[in-house]
Coordinates of C-alpha atoms in Angstrom, one line a residue:
Chain X
X1 CA 48.2 -24.1 270.4
X2 CA 47.5 -20.6 269.1
X3 CA 49.8 -18.7 267.0
X4 CA 49.5 -15.1 265.8
X5 CA 50.2 -14.4 262.2
X6 CA 50.7 -11.0 260.9
X7 CA 48.0 -10.4 258.3
X8 CA 49.8 -7.6 256.6
X9 CA 51.5 -9.3 253.7
X10 CA 53.8 -6.4 253.0
X11 CA 55.3 -6.2 256.5
X12 CA 58.9 -6.9 256.2
X13 CA 60.8 -9.3 258.4
X14 CA 64.3 -8.8 259.7
X15 CA 65.9 -10.0 256.5
X16 CA 64.1 -7.5 254.5
X17 CA 62.0 -9.9 252.5
X18 CA 58.2 -9.9 252.3
X19 CA 57.7 -13.6 252.8
X20 CA 56.1 -15.0 255.9
X21 CA 58.8 -16.8 257.8
X22 CA 57.1 -18.2 260.9
X23 CA 58.2 -21.7 260.4
X24 CA 61.7 -20.8 259.6
X25 CA 62.4 -18.9 262.9
X26 CA 60.7 -21.2 265.4
X27 CA 60.7 -24.7 264.1
X28 CA 63.7 -24.7 261.7
X29 CA 63.0 -25.2 258.0
X30 CA 59.6 -25.9 256.5
X31 CA 60.5 -29.6 256.1
X32 CA 62.1 -30.1 259.5
X33 CA 60.7 -32.6 261.9
X34 CA 60.2 -30.2 264.8
X35 CA 57.1 -30.4 266.9
X36 CA 55.9 -27.0 265.8
X37 CA 56.0 -27.8 262.2
X38 CA 53.5 -30.6 262.5
X39 CA 50.7 -28.1 262.3
X40 CA 51.8 -26.7 258.9
X41 CA 50.8 -28.6 255.8
X42 CA 51.8 -26.4 253.0
X43 CA 53.7 -23.2 252.4
X44 CA 51.6 -21.1 254.8
X45 CA 50.9 -22.1 258.3
X46 CA 47.2 -22.2 258.9
X47 CA 47.2 -23.3 262.5
X48 CA 46.1 -20.2 264.2
X49 CA 44.4 -18.7 261.2
X50 CA 40.8 -18.1 262.1
X51 CA 40.0 -16.7 258.7
X52 CA 38.9 -20.2 257.6
X53 CA 36.4 -20.7 260.4
X54 CA 37.5 -23.6 262.6
X55 CA 40.9 -23.6 264.2
X56 CA 43.0 -26.5 262.9
X57 CA 44.9 -28.4 265.6
X58 CA 47.2 -31.4 265.3
X59 CA 45.6 -34.7 266.3
X60 CA 47.1 -38.1 266.8
X61 CA 46.4 -40.2 263.7
X62 CA 43.9 -43.0 264.2
X63 CA 45.0 -46.6 263.9
X64 CA 44.0 -48.5 260.9
X65 CA 43.1 -51.6 262.9
X66 CA 41.6 -51.4 266.3
X67 CA 43.5 -53.0 269.1
X68 CA 41.7 -56.1 270.2
X69 CA 41.5 -56.6 273.9
X70 CA 40.4 -59.6 275.9
X71 CA 41.5 -63.2 276.1
X72 CA 38.8 -64.2 273.6
X73 CA 40.7 -62.7 270.8
X74 CA 43.8 -64.8 271.7
X75 CA 42.4 -68.1 273.0
X76 CA 40.1 -70.5 271.1
X77 CA 39.3 -72.7 274.0
X78 CA 37.9 -69.8 276.0
X79 CA 35.5 -68.8 273.1
X80 CA 34.2 -72.4 273.1
X81 CA 33.7 -72.3 276.9
X82 CA 31.8 -69.0 276.6
X83 CA 29.4 -70.5 274.0
X84 CA 28.3 -73.2 276.4
X85 CA 29.9 -76.1 274.5
X86 CA 30.8 -79.3 276.4
X87 CA 34.5 -78.3 276.7
X88 CA 34.7 -77.3 280.3
X89 CA 37.5 -79.3 282.1
X90 CA 36.7 -81.1 285.3
X91 CA 38.2 -80.3 288.6
X92 CA 40.7 -83.2 288.6
X93 CA 41.3 -83.6 284.9
X94 CA 44.8 -84.0 283.5
X95 CA 45.4 -82.2 280.2
X96 CA 47.9 -82.7 277.4
X97 CA 48.2 -79.4 275.5
X98 CA 50.1 -79.5 272.2
X99 CA 51.3 -76.1 270.9
X100 CA 51.3 -74.1 274.1
X101 CA 53.5 -71.1 273.0
X102 CA 53.8 -68.5 275.8
X103 CA 50.9 -70.0 277.7
X104 CA 48.0 -67.5 277.5
X105 CA 45.3 -70.2 277.4
X106 CA 47.1 -72.4 280.0
X107 CA 47.2 -69.5 282.5
X108 CA 43.4 -69.3 282.2
X109 CA 42.7 -73.0 282.4
X110 CA 45.1 -73.8 285.2
X111 CA 42.7 -72.0 287.5
X112 CA 39.8 -74.3 286.5
X113 CA 41.6 -77.6 287.2
X114 CA 43.7 -79.1 290.0
X115 CA 45.1 -81.8 287.7
X116 CA 48.4 -81.7 285.8
X117 CA 48.7 -79.8 282.5
X118 CA 51.5 -80.9 280.2
X119 CA 52.3 -77.9 277.9
X120 CA 54.3 -78.9 274.8
X121 CA 56.2 -76.3 272.9
X122 CA 59.1 -76.5 270.4
X123 CA 60.5 -73.0 269.8
X124 CA 62.9 -71.8 272.5
X125 CA 61.8 -68.1 272.6
X126 CA 58.2 -69.0 273.4
X127 CA 59.2 -71.8 275.8
X128 CA 61.2 -69.4 278.0
X129 CA 58.0 -67.6 278.9
X130 CA 56.2 -70.9 279.5
X131 CA 58.9 -72.1 281.9
X132 CA 58.7 -68.8 283.8
X133 CA 54.9 -69.2 284.1
X134 CA 55.4 -72.8 285.4
X135 CA 57.5 -71.5 288.2
X136 CA 54.5 -69.3 289.4
X137 CA 51.7 -71.8 289.0
X138 CA 51.6 -75.2 290.7
X139 CA 50.1 -77.5 288.1
X140 CA 51.9 -76.8 284.9
X141 CA 54.6 -79.1 283.5
X142 CA 56.4 -77.6 280.5
X143 CA 57.7 -80.0 277.9
X144 CA 60.2 -78.7 275.4
X145 CA 60.1 -81.1 272.5
X146 CA 58.5 -81.7 269.1
X147 CA 54.8 -82.8 269.2
X148 CA 55.5 -85.4 266.6
X149 CA 58.1 -87.1 268.8
X150 CA 55.8 -89.4 270.9
X151 CA 58.5 -91.3 272.7
X152 CA 59.9 -88.2 274.4
X153 CA 56.3 -87.2 275.3
X154 CA 55.7 -90.6 276.9
X155 CA 58.9 -90.2 279.1
X156 CA 57.8 -86.7 280.2
X157 CA 54.3 -87.9 281.3
X158 CA 55.4 -90.9 283.5
X159 CA 52.2 -92.9 282.6
X160 CA 49.8 -90.4 284.0
X161 CA 46.2 -90.9 282.7
X162 CA 45.1 -88.0 280.5
X163 CA 41.5 -86.9 280.3
X164 CA 41.7 -84.1 277.8
X165 CA 43.8 -83.7 274.7
X166 CA 44.0 -80.3 273.0
X167 CA 45.9 -79.5 269.9
X168 CA 46.6 -76.0 268.4
X169 CA 49.6 -76.2 266.0
X170 CA 49.8 -74.1 262.9
X171 CA 51.3 -76.5 260.5
X172 CA 50.5 -78.3 257.3
X173 CA 50.3 -81.8 258.8
X174 CA 48.1 -80.6 261.7
X175 CA 45.6 -83.5 261.4
X176 CA 48.4 -86.1 261.2
X177 CA 49.9 -84.9 264.5
X178 CA 46.6 -85.3 266.3
X179 CA 46.2 -88.9 265.0
X180 CA 49.7 -89.7 266.2
X181 CA 49.2 -88.2 269.6
X182 CA 45.8 -89.9 270.1
X183 CA 47.7 -93.1 270.9
X184 CA 48.7 -91.5 274.2
X185 CA 45.0 -91.2 275.2
X186 CA 42.3 -93.7 276.4
X187 CA 38.9 -94.1 274.9
X188 CA 37.1 -92.2 277.6
X189 CA 39.0 -89.0 277.1
X190 CA 37.9 -85.9 275.2
X191 CA 39.8 -84.6 272.3
X192 CA 39.6 -80.9 271.2
X193 CA 41.1 -79.7 268.0
X194 CA 41.4 -76.1 266.8
X195 CA 41.7 -76.1 263.0
X196 CA 43.7 -73.3 261.3
X197 CA 42.7 -73.5 257.7
X198 CA 45.1 -70.9 256.3
X199 CA 48.2 -72.8 257.5
X200 CA 47.0 -75.8 255.5
X201 CA 46.0 -74.1 252.2
X202 CA 44.9 -70.8 250.8
X203 CA 41.6 -72.1 249.3
X204 CA 38.2 -71.5 250.9
X205 CA 38.0 -72.5 254.5
X206 CA 34.9 -74.6 254.0
X207 CA 36.8 -76.9 251.5
X208 CA 39.7 -77.5 253.8
X209 CA 37.3 -78.3 256.6
X210 CA 35.8 -81.1 254.5
X211 CA 39.2 -82.4 253.5
X212 CA 40.3 -82.6 257.1
X213 CA 37.0 -84.1 258.3
X214 CA 37.5 -87.0 255.9
X215 CA 40.9 -87.7 257.3
X216 CA 39.7 -87.6 260.9
X217 CA 36.6 -89.8 260.3
X218 CA 38.8 -92.9 260.0
X219 CA 40.1 -92.5 263.5
X220 CA 37.6 -90.4 265.5
X221 CA 33.9 -89.7 265.7
X222 CA 33.2 -86.0 265.2
X223 CA 30.7 -84.8 267.8
X224 CA 30.6 -81.0 267.1
X225 CA 32.0 -78.4 264.7
X226 CA 32.0 -74.7 265.7
X227 CA 32.9 -71.7 263.6
X228 CA 34.9 -69.3 265.8
X229 CA 34.0 -66.0 264.0
X230 CA 34.1 -63.1 264.7
X231 CA 36.8 -63.6 267.3
X232 CA 39.0 -65.9 265.0
X233 CA 38.4 -65.7 261.3
X234 CA 38.8 -68.9 259.3
X235 CA 39.2 -71.0 262.4
X236 CA 37.1 -74.0 263.5
X237 CA 36.8 -75.8 266.8
X238 CA 36.2 -79.5 266.6
X239 CA 35.1 -81.8 269.5
X240 CA 36.1 -85.4 268.9
X241 CA 35.7 -88.8 270.6
X242 CA 38.0 -91.8 270.1
X243 CA 36.6 -94.8 268.3
Chain Q
X1 CA 56.0 -90.2 291.1
X2 CA 54.2 -87.3 292.7
X3 CA 52.8 -84.5 290.6
X4 CA 55.4 -82.2 292.2
X5 CA 58.2 -84.4 291.2
X6 CA 57.0 -84.7 287.7
X7 CA 56.7 -80.9 287.4
X8 CA 60.2 -80.4 288.8
X9 CA 61.7 -83.0 286.5
X10 CA 60.1 -81.5 283.4
X11 CA 61.1 -77.9 284.3
X12 CA 64.8 -78.9 284.8
X13 CA 64.8 -81.1 281.7
X14 CA 63.3 -78.3 279.5
X15 CA 65.7 -75.8 280.9
X16 CA 68.6 -77.9 279.8
X17 CA 67.2 -78.4 276.3
X18 CA 66.4 -74.7 275.9
X19 CA 69.9 -73.8 276.9
X20 CA 71.3 -76.0 274.1
X21 CA 69.1 -74.0 271.6
X22 CA 70.4 -70.6 272.7
X23 CA 73.5 -70.2 270.5
X24 CA 76.3 -67.6 270.2
X25 CA 74.6 -65.9 267.2
X26 CA 72.4 -64.0 269.7
X27 CA 75.4 -61.9 270.7
X28 CA 76.1 -61.1 267.1
X29 CA 72.5 -60.1 266.5
X30 CA 72.7 -57.9 269.7
X31 CA 75.6 -55.9 268.4
X32 CA 74.3 -55.5 264.9
X33 CA 71.1 -54.1 266.2
X34 CA 73.0 -51.5 268.3
X35 CA 74.9 -50.4 265.2
X36 CA 71.6 -50.2 263.3
X37 CA 69.9 -48.2 266.0
X38 CA 72.8 -45.8 266.2
X39 CA 72.7 -45.2 262.5
X40 CA 69.0 -44.9 262.2
X41 CA 68.0 -42.6 265.0
X42 CA 69.4 -39.3 266.1
X43 CA 69.9 -40.0 269.9
X44 CA 68.2 -43.2 270.9
X45 CA 68.0 -44.7 274.3
X46 CA 69.0 -48.4 274.8
X47 CA 66.7 -49.5 277.6
X48 CA 65.2 -52.2 275.3
X49 CA 68.5 -53.5 274.1
X50 CA 69.9 -53.7 277.7
X51 CA 66.8 -55.7 278.7
X52 CA 67.4 -58.0 275.7
X53 CA 70.9 -58.6 276.9
X54 CA 69.8 -59.3 280.5
X55 CA 67.2 -61.8 279.3
X56 CA 69.9 -63.6 277.3
X57 CA 72.1 -64.1 280.4
X58 CA 69.3 -64.6 283.0
X59 CA 66.2 -65.8 281.0
X60 CA 64.1 -66.8 284.0
X61 CA 64.4 -63.7 286.1
X62 CA 61.2 -61.9 286.9
X63 CA 62.5 -58.3 286.6
X64 CA 60.5 -56.4 284.0
X65 CA 61.2 -52.7 284.6
X66 CA 64.0 -51.7 282.2
X67 CA 65.3 -49.0 284.6
X68 CA 65.8 -51.5 287.4
X69 CA 67.5 -53.9 284.9
X70 CA 69.9 -51.2 283.8
X71 CA 70.9 -50.5 287.4
X72 CA 71.3 -54.2 288.1
X73 CA 73.3 -55.0 285.0
X74 CA 75.8 -52.2 285.9
X75 CA 76.3 -53.9 289.3
X76 CA 76.8 -57.3 287.7
X77 CA 79.5 -56.0 285.4
X78 CA 81.2 -54.1 288.3
X79 CA 80.8 -50.7 286.7
X80 CA 78.7 -48.8 289.3
X81 CA 80.6 -46.8 291.9
X82 CA 83.9 -47.1 290.1
X83 CA 85.4 -43.9 291.6
X84 CA 88.2 -43.3 294.0
X85 CA 91.7 -44.8 293.9
X86 CA 91.4 -46.6 297.3
X87 CA 88.5 -48.6 296.2
X88 CA 90.0 -49.9 293.0
X89 CA 91.7 -53.0 294.5
X90 CA 88.5 -54.2 296.2
X91 CA 86.4 -53.5 293.1
X92 CA 88.7 -55.5 290.9
X93 CA 88.4 -58.5 293.1
X94 CA 84.6 -58.1 293.1
X95 CA 84.5 -57.8 289.4
X96 CA 86.5 -61.0 288.9
X97 CA 84.1 -62.9 291.1
X98 CA 81.1 -61.4 289.3
X99 CA 82.4 -62.5 286.0
X100 CA 81.9 -66.1 287.2
X101 CA 78.4 -65.2 288.2
X102 CA 77.7 -64.1 284.6
X103 CA 78.2 -67.6 283.5
X104 CA 74.7 -68.5 284.7
X105 CA 73.4 -72.1 284.5
X106 CA 70.3 -71.3 282.4
X107 CA 71.2 -68.6 279.9
X108 CA 73.9 -67.8 277.4
X109 CA 77.5 -68.2 278.6
X110 CA 79.8 -65.4 277.6
X111 CA 83.5 -65.6 277.0
X112 CA 86.0 -63.2 278.5
X113 CA 86.3 -61.3 275.2
X114 CA 82.5 -61.0 274.9
X115 CA 82.2 -59.8 278.5
X116 CA 84.7 -57.0 277.8
X117 CA 82.8 -56.1 274.6
X118 CA 79.6 -55.7 276.6
X119 CA 81.4 -53.8 279.3
X120 CA 82.6 -51.2 276.7
X121 CA 79.0 -50.7 275.6
X122 CA 77.6 -50.3 279.1
X123 CA 80.4 -48.1 280.3
X124 CA 79.6 -45.5 277.6
X125 CA 75.9 -45.2 278.5
X126 CA 74.5 -42.2 280.4
X127 CA 72.2 -42.2 283.3
X128 CA 69.4 -41.9 280.7
X129 CA 70.8 -44.9 278.9
X130 CA 72.0 -42.9 275.9
X131 CA 75.4 -43.1 274.2
X132 CA 77.8 -40.5 275.4
X133 CA 79.8 -40.0 272.2
X134 CA 77.8 -41.7 269.5
X135 CA 79.9 -41.6 266.4
X136 CA 83.1 -42.7 268.2
X137 CA 81.5 -45.6 270.0
X138 CA 79.6 -46.7 266.9
X139 CA 82.9 -47.4 265.1
X140 CA 84.3 -49.2 268.1
X141 CA 81.3 -51.5 268.3
X142 CA 81.5 -52.1 264.6
X143 CA 85.1 -53.3 265.1
X144 CA 84.0 -55.6 267.9
X145 CA 81.3 -57.0 265.7
X146 CA 83.8 -57.7 263.0
X147 CA 86.0 -59.7 265.4
X148 CA 83.0 -61.7 266.7
X149 CA 81.8 -62.5 263.2
X150 CA 85.2 -63.6 262.0
X151 CA 85.6 -65.7 265.1
X152 CA 82.4 -67.7 264.7
X153 CA 81.8 -67.4 260.9
X154 CA 85.4 -67.5 259.4
X155 CA 84.5 -68.9 256.0
X156 CA 81.4 -66.8 255.1
X157 CA 83.0 -63.6 256.4
X158 CA 85.5 -63.7 253.6
X159 CA 82.7 -63.3 251.0
X160 CA 80.8 -60.3 252.4
X161 CA 81.4 -57.8 255.1
X162 CA 80.7 -58.8 258.7
X163 CA 78.2 -56.1 259.3
X164 CA 76.1 -57.3 256.4
X165 CA 76.4 -60.9 257.5
X166 CA 75.1 -59.9 260.9
X167 CA 72.2 -58.0 259.3
X168 CA 71.3 -61.2 257.3
X169 CA 71.3 -63.3 260.5
X170 CA 69.2 -60.7 262.5
X171 CA 66.6 -60.3 259.7
X172 CA 66.0 -64.0 259.4
X173 CA 66.1 -64.6 263.2
X174 CA 69.2 -66.7 263.8
X175 CA 71.8 -68.8 262.1
X176 CA 69.8 -72.0 262.6
X177 CA 67.2 -70.6 260.3
X178 CA 69.7 -69.1 257.8
X179 CA 71.6 -72.3 257.1
X180 CA 68.5 -74.1 256.0
X181 CA 67.6 -71.6 253.3
X182 CA 68.6 -72.1 249.6
X183 CA 70.9 -69.7 247.8
X184 CA 68.0 -68.0 245.9
X185 CA 66.3 -67.0 249.1
X186 CA 69.5 -65.7 250.6
X187 CA 69.9 -63.5 247.5
X188 CA 66.5 -61.8 248.1
X189 CA 66.5 -61.4 251.9
X190 CA 65.4 -57.8 252.5
X191 CA 63.6 -57.4 249.2
X192 CA 60.3 -59.1 250.2
X193 CA 58.1 -56.2 249.3
X194 CA 59.4 -56.1 245.7
X195 CA 59.2 -59.9 245.5
X196 CA 55.5 -60.1 246.5
X197 CA 54.8 -57.2 244.2
X198 CA 56.3 -59.2 241.4
X199 CA 54.2 -62.3 242.3
X200 CA 50.9 -60.4 242.8
X201 CA 51.0 -57.8 240.0
X202 CA 53.6 -59.1 237.6
X203 CA 56.1 -56.3 238.0
X204 CA 59.9 -56.9 237.5
X205 CA 61.5 -59.4 239.8
X206 CA 64.2 -58.1 242.3
X207 CA 67.8 -59.1 241.7
X208 CA 69.3 -58.5 245.2
X209 CA 68.2 -57.7 248.7
X210 CA 70.6 -56.8 251.6
X211 CA 73.5 -58.2 249.7
X212 CA 73.5 -55.2 247.4
X213 CA 75.5 -53.1 249.8
X214 CA 78.6 -55.4 249.6
X215 CA 81.7 -54.0 248.0
X216 CA 81.8 -56.7 245.3
X217 CA 78.4 -55.9 243.9
X218 CA 78.9 -52.1 244.0
X219 CA 82.1 -52.5 241.9
X220 CA 80.6 -55.0 239.4
X221 CA 79.2 -54.0 236.1
X222 CA 76.6 -56.8 235.9
X223 CA 75.2 -56.6 239.4
X224 CA 72.6 -59.3 239.1
X225 CA 75.1 -61.9 238.0
X226 CA 77.5 -61.0 240.9
X227 CA 74.6 -61.2 243.4
X228 CA 73.8 -64.7 242.3
X229 CA 77.5 -65.7 242.6
X230 CA 77.7 -64.4 246.1
X231 CA 74.5 -66.0 247.2
X232 CA 75.7 -69.4 245.9
X233 CA 79.0 -69.1 247.8
X234 CA 77.3 -67.9 250.9
X235 CA 74.8 -70.7 251.1
X236 CA 77.6 -73.3 251.1
X237 CA 79.9 -71.5 253.6
X238 CA 77.2 -70.7 256.1
X239 CA 76.5 -74.4 256.4
X240 CA 80.1 -75.2 257.0
X241 CA 80.4 -72.6 259.7
X242 CA 77.2 -73.7 261.4
X243 CA 78.2 -77.3 261.7
X244 CA 81.7 -76.6 262.8
X245 CA 81.1 -73.8 265.4
X246 CA 77.5 -73.6 266.4
X247 CA 76.1 -77.1 266.3
X248 CA 77.0 -78.3 269.8
X249 CA 74.4 -81.1 269.7
X250 CA 75.7 -84.3 268.2
X251 CA 73.8 -87.5 268.0
X252 CA 76.3 -89.5 270.1
X253 CA 76.5 -86.9 272.8
X254 CA 72.8 -86.8 273.6
X255 CA 72.3 -88.6 276.9
X256 CA 69.4 -91.1 277.3
X257 CA 67.1 -90.3 280.2

């Protein structure tokens, strides 16, 4: 926008004073929120003033953090698939997914398999979106219960054989939940575990990884550990096999 | 069982369980946020709030455009096309039947009082989803909110004002989260910024959060002491109200499947 300012300081306005009163007439007071007053910073409006060289115009302020686009910033399993790890599901694999939330990862993975996917979620607001998604897709079975409650999980599954177990729950007893849930799975099946170190403790992520690994060594054999940076900071992806 | 049968069984089972988790505090949160918006902004539009309400009643509908939802919610409440004396009789019959449709199987079930309260809100919206007479309707909605809070939280509404109680519930995210909290956290809800400044930099600890605006504290000389008293009383009474009015699940009533 351009605006003309009378350069003659001594030209009087209609009130008879010598002050410049551009902002007052058009955009209300100096401190008002009107769109025209966004250009002015101080007492004098410098928007159209070409005395200072470049013309100042209002721009939309930049965001502090860039908006991250793409499924890789949301899903940990997809990052592992893109890095050519041995995590690709087969065409007829049944999957038990603990901590599904709204189902961003499940939407991606349901296209890769024809088998059943049991999506377990505990909070009602997240599970509403999950059930809505299950209406559209043909191979998703939403299970609304706590992941620690194994008996209700057993009833929901109707003795179907599970090939892949995936766990992604931000809680302090994340490792214990996996050990409990591994009773539902046979020896042949794969187990994937995405570790969130900050939900366990605020110390360095390397230390918490070692502590969790010692817990898991008693029940599983650890095949691979992957650091998920730069997509997910302080997150690890573990590939496990049952003893 | 087939895969299809397993999926259908799980969907129907999870819908039942989710419905038991959606409590009547959602309607209290809905009206407090309307009053907050009307106080905060100059002339806001309520497309987002109307969408929230629609998703409460019909959680599994696939409508996402807020303008379509606004038109549809007017039809469901029997408010669109309400002009002309000859049509009134037929419209009243339709509205009675539509009230039964509002009690959907999946979502929140509204009482007759709550339906009338929602009707008052939607009746006073423009074609651009803005309030016609903001200051008058804001007071009416506050009165409705007071009635709702006294109905569902009779004990704790004696201690502080119903609007503040609604604010406490909405800031935490539901009564099922509020009743688990101790008195010391209830005292400092809304003062998180000052609390973490105290923890990080060692500045003074805050004495009160949202409770500060209650009449008892504004009158008192020693405000920190009064805030502690109110928070202690509130923590007890919220639990009583929750287990009497909101907790529909009882251990004996849960059926085995």
